[in-house]
Amino acid sequence: MWCPCTRRAPRIHRDRYLLTPAFAQTIRLSSGTTTTMGASGTRTVNTTERLAKLRQLLKKPENKVKAFVVPSEDQHFSEYPAHSDERRAFISGFNGSAGCAIITLRDAFLFTDGRYFLQASQQLDSNWKLMKQGLPDVPTWQEFLSKHLEQGTRIGIDPTLISAAVDAESLKKSLEPRGSELVSLQQNPVDIVWGKDRPPHPHNSVFPLDVKYAVGETFQSKLQRLRAEIAKKNAVASVVTLLDEVAWLFNLRGTDIDFNPVFFAYAVVTPTQAILFMNDAQVQNSIKTSMGSDVEIRPYESFIPSLKQLTRTLGANKEKPMLLGDKTSLAVVEAIGQENAVLIPSPVAAMKAIKNETEIEGFRQCHIRDGAALTRYFAWLEEQLNSGVELNESQGAAQLEEFRSELDLFRGLSFETISSTGPNAAVIHYSPDPDDCAIIKKDQIYLCDSGGQYLDGTTDVTRTLHFGTPTDEEKRAFTRVLQGHISIDTAIFPTGTSGVDSFARRALWQEGWDYRHGTGHGVGHFLNVHEGPHGIGTRIAYNSTSLKVGMTVSNEPGYYADGRYGIRIESVVIVREAKTPNNFGNGYLCFEHVTMCPIQTKLIDFSVLTAQEKEWLNSYHVETLEKVGPLLRNDPRALQWLERECSPV
Amino acid sequence: MWCPCTRRAPRIHRDRYLLTPAFAQTIRLSSGTTTTMGASGTRTVNTTERLAKLRQLLKKPENKVKAFVVPSEDQHFSEYPAHSDERRAFISGFNGSAGCAIITLRDAFLFTDGRYFLQASQQLDSNWKLMKQGLPDVPTWQEFLSKHLEQGTRIGIDPTLISAAVDAESLKKSLEPRGSELVSLQQNPVDIVWGKDRPPHPHNSVFPLDVKYAVGETFQSKLQRLRAEIAKKNAVASVVTLLDEVAWLFNLRGTDIDFNPVFFAYAVVTPTQAILFMNDAQVQNSIKTSMGSDVEIRPYESFIPSLKQLTRTLGANKEKPMLLGDKTSLAVVEAIGQENAVLIPSPVAAMKAIKNETEIEGFRQCHIRDGAALTRYFAWLEEQLNSGVELNESQGAAQLEEFRSELDLFRGLSFETISSTGPNAAVIHYSPDPDDCAIIKKDQIYLCDSGGQYLDGTTDVTRTLHFGTPTDEEKRAFTRVLQGHISIDTAIFPTGTSGVDSFARRALWQEGWDYRHGTGHGVGHFLNVHEGPHGIGTRIAYNSTSLKVGMTVSNEPGYYADGRYGIRIESVVIVREAKTPNNFGNGYLCFEHVTMCPIQTKLIDFSVLTAQEKEWLNSYHVETLEKVGPLLRNDPRALQWLERECSPV
């Protein structure tokens, strides 16, 4: 599933996934985008009173700011924030996934991008001015602060929600010549206005993962490796603020957040201490016992005050600093003092990205099981459509979740299923609204992008099918996407290379086609389906982080014909050492695919497929049948479908 | 021919090329690198007296510096400096192409890279300490200035030889905390020491190019386009300091520099003036007449003083600055005043890189003729080797030059011919020394990289051949290189893409092979064989400059087995608009090859070549035979060879 930073949709079906309940309903707008609506069902929230209260607070002597910034982010810069962290939605009434509100003493501005212009214009009341970012002459919210507010403005922020390295740094630089300044407020005034209506912060019990069968490394060993990094960087401690990093480091998982099996926590690791800042009630005694004296648990709320004290007791300074990841909030930097901290690409992210052999074996196993659920679903869907049963996209997704939920070690979906027919398949971030979505049509392309969370790994797979007769253009597009997929799957490249993205596009380019997303993102191990720091794409971030043995990454080229159809073929692959006949340089890498689900041969235009590509396809199908077939003993329909779909071409 | 920035070798054979005479002989060292030796023939120059005189000058009250930097560069940052500009070679005795000398009041240091360790150690006398850049713990000359010289050192430089944007800027930054500073000396003390022995600066007559048949655009039109750029940038003038840019802008060529048909000049273009700073004696009256009042010629030496005056009269300032290319010297920036100048990627380079239809047609035509000379040479060489004639690499190169010199519009070589047998072919920057080079062996790979300057274009072509029976490994390597070459030749990619380099390497990577140079460089039109700003490669500079319609670029993947053999297949291609069935995005580009010379099918391992690649090869050979064949009417041997080499596989 593509695009970690721009999508977020609430989860609807949660029969087995022990997460917080959805608070929202979803409707599909005519534009094809997904709109999340408040539980009240009303389209517009009257924000007059909220804004009035907020402005009172801004004017108070302890604040004395003339503007306040309310971004979408939570304190951990999570992809899916908890509802108690949806401050921007509360204050503005607009609850799309991306946007930033700026409230001045007189006006209120909501900045969002093209995906949300319609939704925002419907949800905002007359107190708000919609700022359509991306249109000519519309500033970003960052530009707005420096260019459109009066000179010398004190601008209030909640420093826990602003990243120090990216936003705070550049904002300070652009505000300085204007004589304006960012002012970190002690308490977020939106929280005060929200008051008792604010949903409680989630605090579900966490659970440990088995070292031998699931994660392959004790948390003590991980701490030791992190301590080696701390020593290498000549630092006194490492501060871990991202939820998946904390979960990985301590071999714990939780259910505080949708789709990501994480829990609210921070951690500080020093050469001798490991402090976990989290709600004590979330940790069972058995976990505490097994952690023993290696880990000290302190209250979540004590994190910032503890940082101040730790900075002093550890004697952090410029020469011996605290290590912070580059996504750390300004509040953390301010607590430690800029001069005592160094912001670097997170060492925990780098360690987590490289999977050990236990995790890799888990990836293989969970993908085989996951492939069985997908096979059962596609076989079922074909039968339904052939029998003339009317099914909508959401019902399809629900059935797929049902099949997944019967699998061993299943712990929920890894993201909202993209079940999309015809034109909806061209909407990259589509997810169907159960109350208002399209009927799956036999004579249209059907694109299904979905994934599961399992105790032994995380899956993310897209298959595109046609249950009737595809057009020549659809077949050509599918084949070009497939050629790109095969080109990545079979690539061999020297260690340190970052330029394999174009392999996925070459065949499409021959037709004058392309896709406006990257080719691959990192995948967590029973963790976030999107993880860094690596990927396959043209973005600078990806190209500055080369692929390394043991990394997991998606291989998902696509093509989207707006208003007509969309195609994507996605499998998860693991970076492995390549056994090449020669070894010029420092070694070569290749990919091992773990996703096991047939690629529909009916959609192939064989006039452009090479002999080698045909061979690859046949061999992939032999492997898939061999691995997934044995799991389908109790579903003859699925087994028959799998055998047919895996027959050689 | 690869690697604009790291090679330079003197030209030996100049029967027709009207350039300055070579002053040096060349010997091949056992390491396989090329060493240029002083005319005296002695290996070591006694520098004691030169250094003593230089130090006297450094101590003079008008200088008062404790160190002096002597880089390799000339005032125009030319790839091939004139002999009068080889100051570093004069002062140190080391005359390899790359290196920097730093002379302090007590010591003398020569910094160079791995290619020249041996040569430098042989040429430097005991006054010098060789600094082997690239070895652990050896600083670069830039680092040396800030880290190894005493704090508070005044460091003398010749500001005409230091680039403002790259070196001066970063040096100043690194010296500041040390309290050291760069001091621009009024006159280069090396020139004073060199005195009467210094060769005269070249000042050969320049000649104009025909607009209709050669360059396709009047210089007035070029000036007008440059003025539009000046206006767009809200500037008062553009200062042009690179020799090929001046030559291109005024449709003039010269013979002041080896291989590059340029002349010593600077230019300043304002909205109403165009001033050419060059030796008046180099410009015939007929040129002056045809230029009329559009161009004012001023003495070369008056450039810097004129800049100061122009800055004042034009009223240049921060808001309305002078435009300088990013390779401009510190002297120019100092003359104008940093606050009145802006350093940007040269607008002239960007204009020059995009060839018009006349230039493109010239490229096509000169490459066909050039292909005839290559064909005649390879046919002749094969016959010689089959007859048992003993020929060395240099004799081969001389014969090739002879054939080229018989062609219409030929004006010399575009670089020193790389004629290399067996292990020498693995030395990317090899050029044979006529007095000491290898015999071309029938049972070894033979790599020939060469090019010509023609009034209608510049060529640069590499073909690799075997006149006996190649080994399986050689065939496999040749085929993998060929597949990369074909992959670039047939690539279609969206406008704005920079990531096609990996297409050239994919086939090699499958074997665990690669090459340590880029895949393509820009090629001038009867100008420098290496030109920017574009290219195909992994370097950041290339990737920040996307390919545009009309650009010329080389396609030259290779593979080098150290000590055994080397393979490169290079053709020049032109970036053209691709006619794709669809057009997702902003248009697609492709390449048109203009080099016409057979690719030896004997060296192909057909077990790895795809059907499509075979088809490409056959079609390329049909085209080559069709275009080159008619030029070989008077050389039946060559025609027969061409027909055989172009037969379908």
PDB file of N, CA, C and O in Angstrom, chain A residues 487 490-494 497 499 502-503 506 509-514 516 559-560 580-584 588 610 612, chain B residues 487 490-494 497 499 502-503 506 509-514 516 559-560 580-585 588 610 612:
ATOM      1  N   SER A 487      10.967  -6.771 -13.162  1.00  0.00           N
ATOM      2  CA  SER A 487      12.289  -6.161 -13.287  1.00  0.00           C
ATOM      3  C   SER A 487      12.888  -5.850 -11.916  1.00  0.00           C
ATOM      4  O   SER A 487      14.095  -6.007 -11.696  1.00  0.00           O
ATOM      5  N   THR A 490      13.752  -9.312 -10.096  1.00  0.00           N
ATOM      6  CA  THR A 490      14.926 -10.033 -10.607  1.00  0.00           C
ATOM      7  C   THR A 490      16.193  -9.186 -10.617  1.00  0.00           C
ATOM      8  O   THR A 490      17.235  -9.640 -11.083  1.00  0.00           O
ATOM      9  N   ALA A 491      16.089  -7.952 -10.114  1.00  0.00           N
ATOM     10  CA  ALA A 491      17.254  -7.058 -10.184  1.00  0.00           C
ATOM     11  C   ALA A 491      18.383  -7.557  -9.288  1.00  0.00           C
ATOM     12  O   ALA A 491      18.155  -8.076  -8.194  1.00  0.00           O
ATOM     13  N   ILE A 492      19.585  -7.397  -9.776  1.00  0.00           N
ATOM     14  CA  ILE A 492      20.793  -7.584  -8.967  1.00  0.00           C
ATOM     15  C   ILE A 492      21.525  -6.254  -9.041  1.00  0.00           C
ATOM     16  O   ILE A 492      21.601  -5.651 -10.121  1.00  0.00           O
ATOM     17  N   PHE A 493      22.022  -5.776  -7.899  1.00  0.00           N
ATOM     18  CA  PHE A 493      22.614  -4.437  -7.893  1.00  0.00           C
ATOM     19  C   PHE A 493      23.692  -4.359  -6.821  1.00  0.00           C
ATOM     20  O   PHE A 493      23.627  -5.047  -5.813  1.00  0.00           O
ATOM     21  N   PRO A 494      24.698  -3.497  -7.060  1.00  0.00           N
ATOM     22  CA  PRO A 494      25.801  -3.439  -6.089  1.00  0.00           C
ATOM     23  C   PRO A 494      25.356  -2.819  -4.763  1.00  0.00           C
ATOM     24  O   PRO A 494      24.506  -1.929  -4.741  1.00  0.00           O
ATOM     25  N   THR A 497      23.849   0.914  -3.980  1.00  0.00           N
ATOM     26  CA  THR A 497      23.085   1.492  -5.093  1.00  0.00           C
ATOM     27  C   THR A 497      21.747   2.008  -4.611  1.00  0.00           C
ATOM     28  O   THR A 497      21.119   1.390  -3.759  1.00  0.00           O
ATOM     29  N   GLY A 499      19.647   3.431  -7.235  1.00  0.00           N
ATOM     30  CA  GLY A 499      18.925   3.767  -8.467  1.00  0.00           C
ATOM     31  C   GLY A 499      18.187   2.635  -9.130  1.00  0.00           C
ATOM     32  O   GLY A 499      18.232   2.524 -10.348  1.00  0.00           O
ATOM     33  N   SER A 502      13.969   3.090 -11.448  1.00  0.00           N
ATOM     34  CA  SER A 502      13.610   3.207 -12.868  1.00  0.00           C
ATOM     35  C   SER A 502      13.410   1.847 -13.527  1.00  0.00           C
ATOM     36  O   SER A 502      12.744   1.761 -14.550  1.00  0.00           O
ATOM     37  N   PHE A 503      13.951   0.781 -12.938  1.00  0.00           N
ATOM     38  CA  PHE A 503      13.680  -0.563 -13.478  1.00  0.00           C
ATOM     39  C   PHE A 503      12.170  -0.842 -13.483  1.00  0.00           C
ATOM     40  O   PHE A 503      11.658  -1.494 -14.381  1.00  0.00           O
ATOM     41  N   ARG A 506      10.543   1.320 -16.561  1.00  0.00           N
ATOM     42  CA  ARG A 506      11.018   1.286 -17.943  1.00  0.00           C
ATOM     43  C   ARG A 506       9.953   0.787 -18.931  1.00  0.00           C
ATOM     44  O   ARG A 506       9.727   1.404 -19.967  1.00  0.00           O
ATOM     45  N   TRP A 509       7.192   3.329 -19.366  1.00  0.00           N
ATOM     46  CA  TRP A 509       7.664   4.495 -20.108  1.00  0.00           C
ATOM     47  C   TRP A 509       7.619   4.250 -21.622  1.00  0.00           C
ATOM     48  O   TRP A 509       7.377   5.167 -22.398  1.00  0.00           O
ATOM     49  N   GLN A 510       7.862   3.001 -22.020  1.00  0.00           N
ATOM     50  CA  GLN A 510       7.827   2.686 -23.453  1.00  0.00           C
ATOM     51  C   GLN A 510       6.471   3.047 -24.055  1.00  0.00           C
ATOM     52  O   GLN A 510       6.359   3.330 -25.250  1.00  0.00           O
ATOM     53  N   GLU A 511       5.436   3.009 -23.212  1.00  0.00           N
ATOM     54  CA  GLU A 511       4.083   3.311 -23.694  1.00  0.00           C
ATOM     55  C   GLU A 511       3.696   4.767 -23.444  1.00  0.00           C
ATOM     56  O   GLU A 511       2.601   5.182 -23.818  1.00  0.00           O
ATOM     57  N   GLY A 512       4.580   5.519 -22.771  1.00  0.00           N
ATOM     58  CA  GLY A 512       4.181   6.866 -22.365  1.00  0.00           C
ATOM     59  C   GLY A 512       3.334   6.839 -21.105  1.00  0.00           C
ATOM     60  O   GLY A 512       2.483   7.698 -20.902  1.00  0.00           O
ATOM     61  N   TRP A 513       3.556   5.828 -20.256  1.00  0.00           N
ATOM     62  CA  TRP A 513       2.823   5.712 -19.005  1.00  0.00           C
ATOM     63  C   TRP A 513       3.794   5.819 -17.827  1.00  0.00           C
ATOM     64  O   TRP A 513       4.990   5.573 -17.967  1.00  0.00           O
ATOM     65  N   ASP A 514       3.257   6.133 -16.666  1.00  0.00           N
ATOM     66  CA  ASP A 514       4.078   6.242 -15.464  1.00  0.00           C
ATOM     67  C   ASP A 514       3.134   6.218 -14.261  1.00  0.00           C
ATOM     68  O   ASP A 514       1.913   6.140 -14.435  1.00  0.00           O
ATOM     69  N   ARG A 516       2.568   8.131 -10.229  1.00  0.00           N
ATOM     70  CA  ARG A 516       3.034   9.228  -9.393  1.00  0.00           C
ATOM     71  C   ARG A 516       3.192   8.790  -7.944  1.00  0.00           C
ATOM     72  O   ARG A 516       2.711   9.457  -7.028  1.00  0.00           O
ATOM     73  N   TYR A 559      -0.284   1.639 -12.508  1.00  0.00           N
ATOM     74  CA  TYR A 559      -0.689   2.600 -13.529  1.00  0.00           C
ATOM     75  C   TYR A 559      -2.149   2.958 -13.266  1.00  0.00           C
ATOM     76  O   TYR A 559      -2.964   2.081 -12.977  1.00  0.00           O
ATOM     77  N   TYR A 560      -2.468   4.245 -13.368  1.00  0.00           N
ATOM     78  CA  TYR A 560      -3.796   4.717 -13.003  1.00  0.00           C
ATOM     79  C   TYR A 560      -4.382   5.557 -14.122  1.00  0.00           C
ATOM     80  O   TYR A 560      -3.842   6.620 -14.458  1.00  0.00           O
ATOM     81  N   THR A 580      26.593 -13.781  -7.260  1.00  0.00           N
ATOM     82  CA  THR A 580      26.930 -13.499  -8.655  1.00  0.00           C
ATOM     83  C   THR A 580      28.198 -14.264  -9.036  1.00  0.00           C
ATOM     84  O   THR A 580      29.028 -14.549  -8.172  1.00  0.00           O
ATOM     85  N   PRO A 581      28.347 -14.566 -10.331  1.00  0.00           N
ATOM     86  CA  PRO A 581      29.554 -15.290 -10.764  1.00  0.00           C
ATOM     87  C   PRO A 581      30.824 -14.506 -10.436  1.00  0.00           C
ATOM     88  O   PRO A 581      31.878 -15.082 -10.210  1.00  0.00           O
ATOM     89  N   ASN A 582      30.737 -13.180 -10.448  1.00  0.00           N
ATOM     90  CA  ASN A 582      31.898 -12.329 -10.154  1.00  0.00           C
ATOM     91  C   ASN A 582      31.529 -11.399  -9.018  1.00  0.00           C
ATOM     92  O   ASN A 582      30.385 -11.328  -8.587  1.00  0.00           O
ATOM     93  N   ASN A 583      32.506 -10.643  -8.548  1.00  0.00           N
ATOM     94  CA  ASN A 583      32.212  -9.706  -7.474  1.00  0.00           C
ATOM     95  C   ASN A 583      33.087  -8.467  -7.607  1.00  0.00           C
ATOM     96  O   ASN A 583      34.039  -8.270  -6.868  1.00  0.00           O
ATOM     97  N   PHE A 584      32.729  -7.618  -8.573  1.00  0.00           N
ATOM     98  CA  PHE A 584      33.442  -6.373  -8.796  1.00  0.00           C
ATOM     99  C   PHE A 584      32.898  -5.356  -7.800  1.00  0.00           C
ATOM    100  O   PHE A 584      31.726  -4.995  -7.857  1.00  0.00           O
ATOM    101  N   TYR A 588      27.027  -7.741  -4.074  1.00  0.00           N
ATOM    102  CA  TYR A 588      25.794  -7.456  -4.808  1.00  0.00           C
ATOM    103  C   TYR A 588      24.578  -7.938  -4.026  1.00  0.00           C
ATOM    104  O   TYR A 588      24.672  -8.878  -3.239  1.00  0.00           O
ATOM    105  N   THR A 610       8.508 -10.837 -22.580  1.00  0.00           N
ATOM    106  CA  THR A 610       9.654 -11.578 -23.128  1.00  0.00           C
ATOM    107  C   THR A 610       9.625 -13.023 -22.617  1.00  0.00           C
ATOM    108  O   THR A 610       8.904 -13.354 -21.671  1.00  0.00           O
ATOM    109  N   GLN A 612      11.929 -14.496 -21.014  1.00  0.00           N
ATOM    110  CA  GLN A 612      12.424 -14.535 -19.636  1.00  0.00           C
ATOM    111  C   GLN A 612      11.319 -14.162 -18.642  1.00  0.00           C
ATOM    112  O   GLN A 612      11.243 -14.699 -17.542  1.00  0.00           O
TER     113      GLN A 612
ATOM    114  N   SER B 487      20.321  -0.876 -23.902  1.00  0.00           N
ATOM    115  CA  SER B 487      19.274  -0.464 -22.970  1.00  0.00           C
ATOM    116  C   SER B 487      19.169   1.058 -22.898  1.00  0.00           C
ATOM    117  O   SER B 487      18.066   1.613 -22.794  1.00  0.00           O
ATOM    118  N   THR B 490      17.737   2.394 -26.393  1.00  0.00           N
ATOM    119  CA  THR B 490      16.309   2.175 -26.633  1.00  0.00           C
ATOM    120  C   THR B 490      15.422   2.725 -25.518  1.00  0.00           C
ATOM    121  O   THR B 490      14.207   2.549 -25.557  1.00  0.00           O
ATOM    122  N   ALA B 491      16.039   3.377 -24.533  1.00  0.00           N
ATOM    123  CA  ALA B 491      15.243   3.855 -23.392  1.00  0.00           C
ATOM    124  C   ALA B 491      14.275   4.957 -23.807  1.00  0.00           C
ATOM    125  O   ALA B 491      14.591   5.803 -24.641  1.00  0.00           O
ATOM    126  N   ILE B 492      13.111   4.919 -23.226  1.00  0.00           N
ATOM    127  CA  ILE B 492      12.151   6.024 -23.314  1.00  0.00           C
ATOM    128  C   ILE B 492      11.879   6.426 -21.871  1.00  0.00           C
ATOM    129  O   ILE B 492      11.725   5.562 -21.002  1.00  0.00           O
ATOM    130  N   PHE B 493      11.877   7.730 -21.612  1.00  0.00           N
ATOM    131  CA  PHE B 493      11.757   8.167 -20.215  1.00  0.00           C
ATOM    132  C   PHE B 493      11.071   9.518 -20.163  1.00  0.00           C
ATOM    133  O   PHE B 493      11.179  10.315 -21.094  1.00  0.00           O
ATOM    134  N   PRO B 494      10.364   9.796 -19.057  1.00  0.00           N
ATOM    135  CA  PRO B 494       9.615  11.053 -18.985  1.00  0.00           C
ATOM    136  C   PRO B 494      10.556  12.255 -18.879  1.00  0.00           C
ATOM    137  O   PRO B 494      11.629  12.160 -18.269  1.00  0.00           O
ATOM    138  N   THR B 497      13.319  13.189 -15.990  1.00  0.00           N
ATOM    139  CA  THR B 497      13.928  12.010 -15.348  1.00  0.00           C
ATOM    140  C   THR B 497      15.432  12.142 -15.336  1.00  0.00           C
ATOM    141  O   THR B 497      16.016  12.622 -16.297  1.00  0.00           O
ATOM    142  N   GLY B 499      17.159   9.288 -13.839  1.00  0.00           N
ATOM    143  CA  GLY B 499      17.618   7.982 -13.374  1.00  0.00           C
ATOM    144  C   GLY B 499      17.765   6.907 -14.428  1.00  0.00           C
ATOM    145  O   GLY B 499      17.392   5.763 -14.184  1.00  0.00           O
ATOM    146  N   SER B 502      21.169   3.485 -14.440  1.00  0.00           N
ATOM    147  CA  SER B 502      21.178   2.076 -14.034  1.00  0.00           C
ATOM    148  C   SER B 502      20.759   1.148 -15.170  1.00  0.00           C
ATOM    149  O   SER B 502      21.078  -0.035 -15.135  1.00  0.00           O
ATOM    150  N   PHE B 503      20.064   1.670 -16.183  1.00  0.00           N
ATOM    151  CA  PHE B 503      19.746   0.842 -17.352  1.00  0.00           C
ATOM    152  C   PHE B 503      21.033   0.300 -17.996  1.00  0.00           C
ATOM    153  O   PHE B 503      21.074  -0.810 -18.497  1.00  0.00           O
ATOM    154  N   ARG B 506      22.452  -2.684 -15.556  1.00  0.00           N
ATOM    155  CA  ARG B 506      21.658  -3.823 -15.097  1.00  0.00           C
ATOM    156  C   ARG B 506      22.215  -5.169 -15.564  1.00  0.00           C
ATOM    157  O   ARG B 506      22.349  -6.100 -14.769  1.00  0.00           O
ATOM    158  N   TRP B 509      25.437  -5.989 -13.794  1.00  0.00           N
ATOM    159  CA  TRP B 509      25.191  -6.324 -12.384  1.00  0.00           C
ATOM    160  C   TRP B 509      24.779  -7.787 -12.224  1.00  0.00           C
ATOM    161  O   TRP B 509      25.098  -8.421 -11.210  1.00  0.00           O
ATOM    162  N   GLN B 510      24.060  -8.314 -13.202  1.00  0.00           N
ATOM    163  CA  GLN B 510      23.634  -9.713 -13.110  1.00  0.00           C
ATOM    164  C   GLN B 510      24.837 -10.641 -12.956  1.00  0.00           C
ATOM    165  O   GLN B 510      24.724 -11.730 -12.418  1.00  0.00           O
ATOM    166  N   GLU B 511      25.974 -10.205 -13.482  1.00  0.00           N
ATOM    167  CA  GLU B 511      27.186 -11.019 -13.420  1.00  0.00           C
ATOM    168  C   GLU B 511      28.063 -10.643 -12.224  1.00  0.00           C
ATOM    169  O   GLU B 511      29.126 -11.248 -12.028  1.00  0.00           O
ATOM    170  N   GLY B 512      27.672  -9.601 -11.483  1.00  0.00           N
ATOM    171  CA  GLY B 512      28.563  -9.096 -10.439  1.00  0.00           C
ATOM    172  C   GLY B 512      29.635  -8.204 -11.021  1.00  0.00           C
ATOM    173  O   GLY B 512      30.748  -8.126 -10.496  1.00  0.00           O
ATOM    174  N   TRP B 513      29.337  -7.541 -12.121  1.00  0.00           N
ATOM    175  CA  TRP B 513      30.275  -6.630 -12.767  1.00  0.00           C
ATOM    176  C   TRP B 513      29.729  -5.203 -12.749  1.00  0.00           C
ATOM    177  O   TRP B 513      28.528  -4.987 -12.648  1.00  0.00           O
ATOM    178  N   ASP B 514      30.606  -4.237 -12.902  1.00  0.00           N
ATOM    179  CA  ASP B 514      30.183  -2.832 -12.917  1.00  0.00           C
ATOM    180  C   ASP B 514      31.340  -2.024 -13.497  1.00  0.00           C
ATOM    181  O   ASP B 514      32.385  -2.592 -13.837  1.00  0.00           O
ATOM    182  N   ARG B 516      33.480   1.895 -12.959  1.00  0.00           N
ATOM    183  CA  ARG B 516      33.631   3.027 -12.045  1.00  0.00           C
ATOM    184  C   ARG B 516      33.709   4.343 -12.788  1.00  0.00           C
ATOM    185  O   ARG B 516      34.592   5.150 -12.564  1.00  0.00           O
ATOM    186  N   TYR B 559      33.428  -2.336 -19.087  1.00  0.00           N
ATOM    187  CA  TYR B 559      33.849  -3.246 -18.027  1.00  0.00           C
ATOM    188  C   TYR B 559      35.361  -3.414 -18.122  1.00  0.00           C
ATOM    189  O   TYR B 559      35.906  -3.576 -19.214  1.00  0.00           O
ATOM    190  N   TYR B 560      36.032  -3.361 -16.986  1.00  0.00           N
ATOM    191  CA  TYR B 560      37.500  -3.355 -16.985  1.00  0.00           C
ATOM    192  C   TYR B 560      38.024  -4.434 -16.039  1.00  0.00           C
ATOM    193  O   TYR B 560      37.784  -4.381 -14.832  1.00  0.00           O
ATOM    194  N   THR B 580       5.308   8.318 -28.096  1.00  0.00           N
ATOM    195  CA  THR B 580       4.731   7.187 -27.364  1.00  0.00           C
ATOM    196  C   THR B 580       3.234   7.101 -27.664  1.00  0.00           C
ATOM    197  O   THR B 580       2.599   8.119 -27.962  1.00  0.00           O
ATOM    198  N   PRO B 581       2.653   5.897 -27.543  1.00  0.00           N
ATOM    199  CA  PRO B 581       1.218   5.743 -27.807  1.00  0.00           C
ATOM    200  C   PRO B 581       0.387   6.597 -26.851  1.00  0.00           C
ATOM    201  O   PRO B 581      -0.701   7.048 -27.192  1.00  0.00           O
ATOM    202  N   ASN B 582       0.891   6.808 -25.632  1.00  0.00           N
ATOM    203  CA  ASN B 582       0.178   7.613 -24.637  1.00  0.00           C
ATOM    204  C   ASN B 582       1.100   8.718 -24.154  1.00  0.00           C
ATOM    205  O   ASN B 582       2.268   8.751 -24.505  1.00  0.00           O
ATOM    206  N   ASN B 583       0.556   9.599 -23.330  1.00  0.00           N
ATOM    207  CA  ASN B 583       1.397  10.666 -22.817  1.00  0.00           C
ATOM    208  C   ASN B 583       0.965  11.053 -21.413  1.00  0.00           C
ATOM    209  O   ASN B 583       0.340  12.083 -21.189  1.00  0.00           O
ATOM    210  N   PHE B 584       1.323  10.201 -20.449  1.00  0.00           N
ATOM    211  CA  PHE B 584       1.014  10.453 -19.050  1.00  0.00           C
ATOM    212  C   PHE B 584       2.086  11.382 -18.503  1.00  0.00           C
ATOM    213  O   PHE B 584       3.257  11.021 -18.447  1.00  0.00           O
ATOM    214  N   GLY B 585       1.728  12.581 -18.123  1.00  0.00           N
ATOM    215  CA  GLY B 585       2.717  13.528 -17.602  1.00  0.00           C
ATOM    216  C   GLY B 585       3.053  14.585 -18.628  1.00  0.00           C
ATOM    217  O   GLY B 585       2.180  15.059 -19.360  1.00  0.00           O
ATOM    218  N   TYR B 588       7.636  12.548 -23.216  1.00  0.00           N
ATOM    219  CA  TYR B 588       8.661  11.509 -23.051  1.00  0.00           C
ATOM    220  C   TYR B 588       9.813  11.756 -24.012  1.00  0.00           C
ATOM    221  O   TYR B 588       9.634  12.344 -25.083  1.00  0.00           O
ATOM    222  N   THR B 610      18.900 -11.171 -25.755  1.00  0.00           N
ATOM    223  CA  THR B 610      17.483 -11.456 -26.012  1.00  0.00           C
ATOM    224  C   THR B 610      17.174 -11.256 -27.495  1.00  0.00           C
ATOM    225  O   THR B 610      17.961 -10.660 -28.241  1.00  0.00           O
ATOM    226  N   GLN B 612      14.986  -9.289 -28.726  1.00  0.00           N
ATOM    227  CA  GLN B 612      14.862  -7.856 -29.005  1.00  0.00           C
ATOM    228  C   GLN B 612      16.229  -7.217 -29.189  1.00  0.00           C
ATOM    229  O   GLN B 612      16.393  -6.319 -30.011  1.00  0.00           O
TER     230      GLN B 612
END
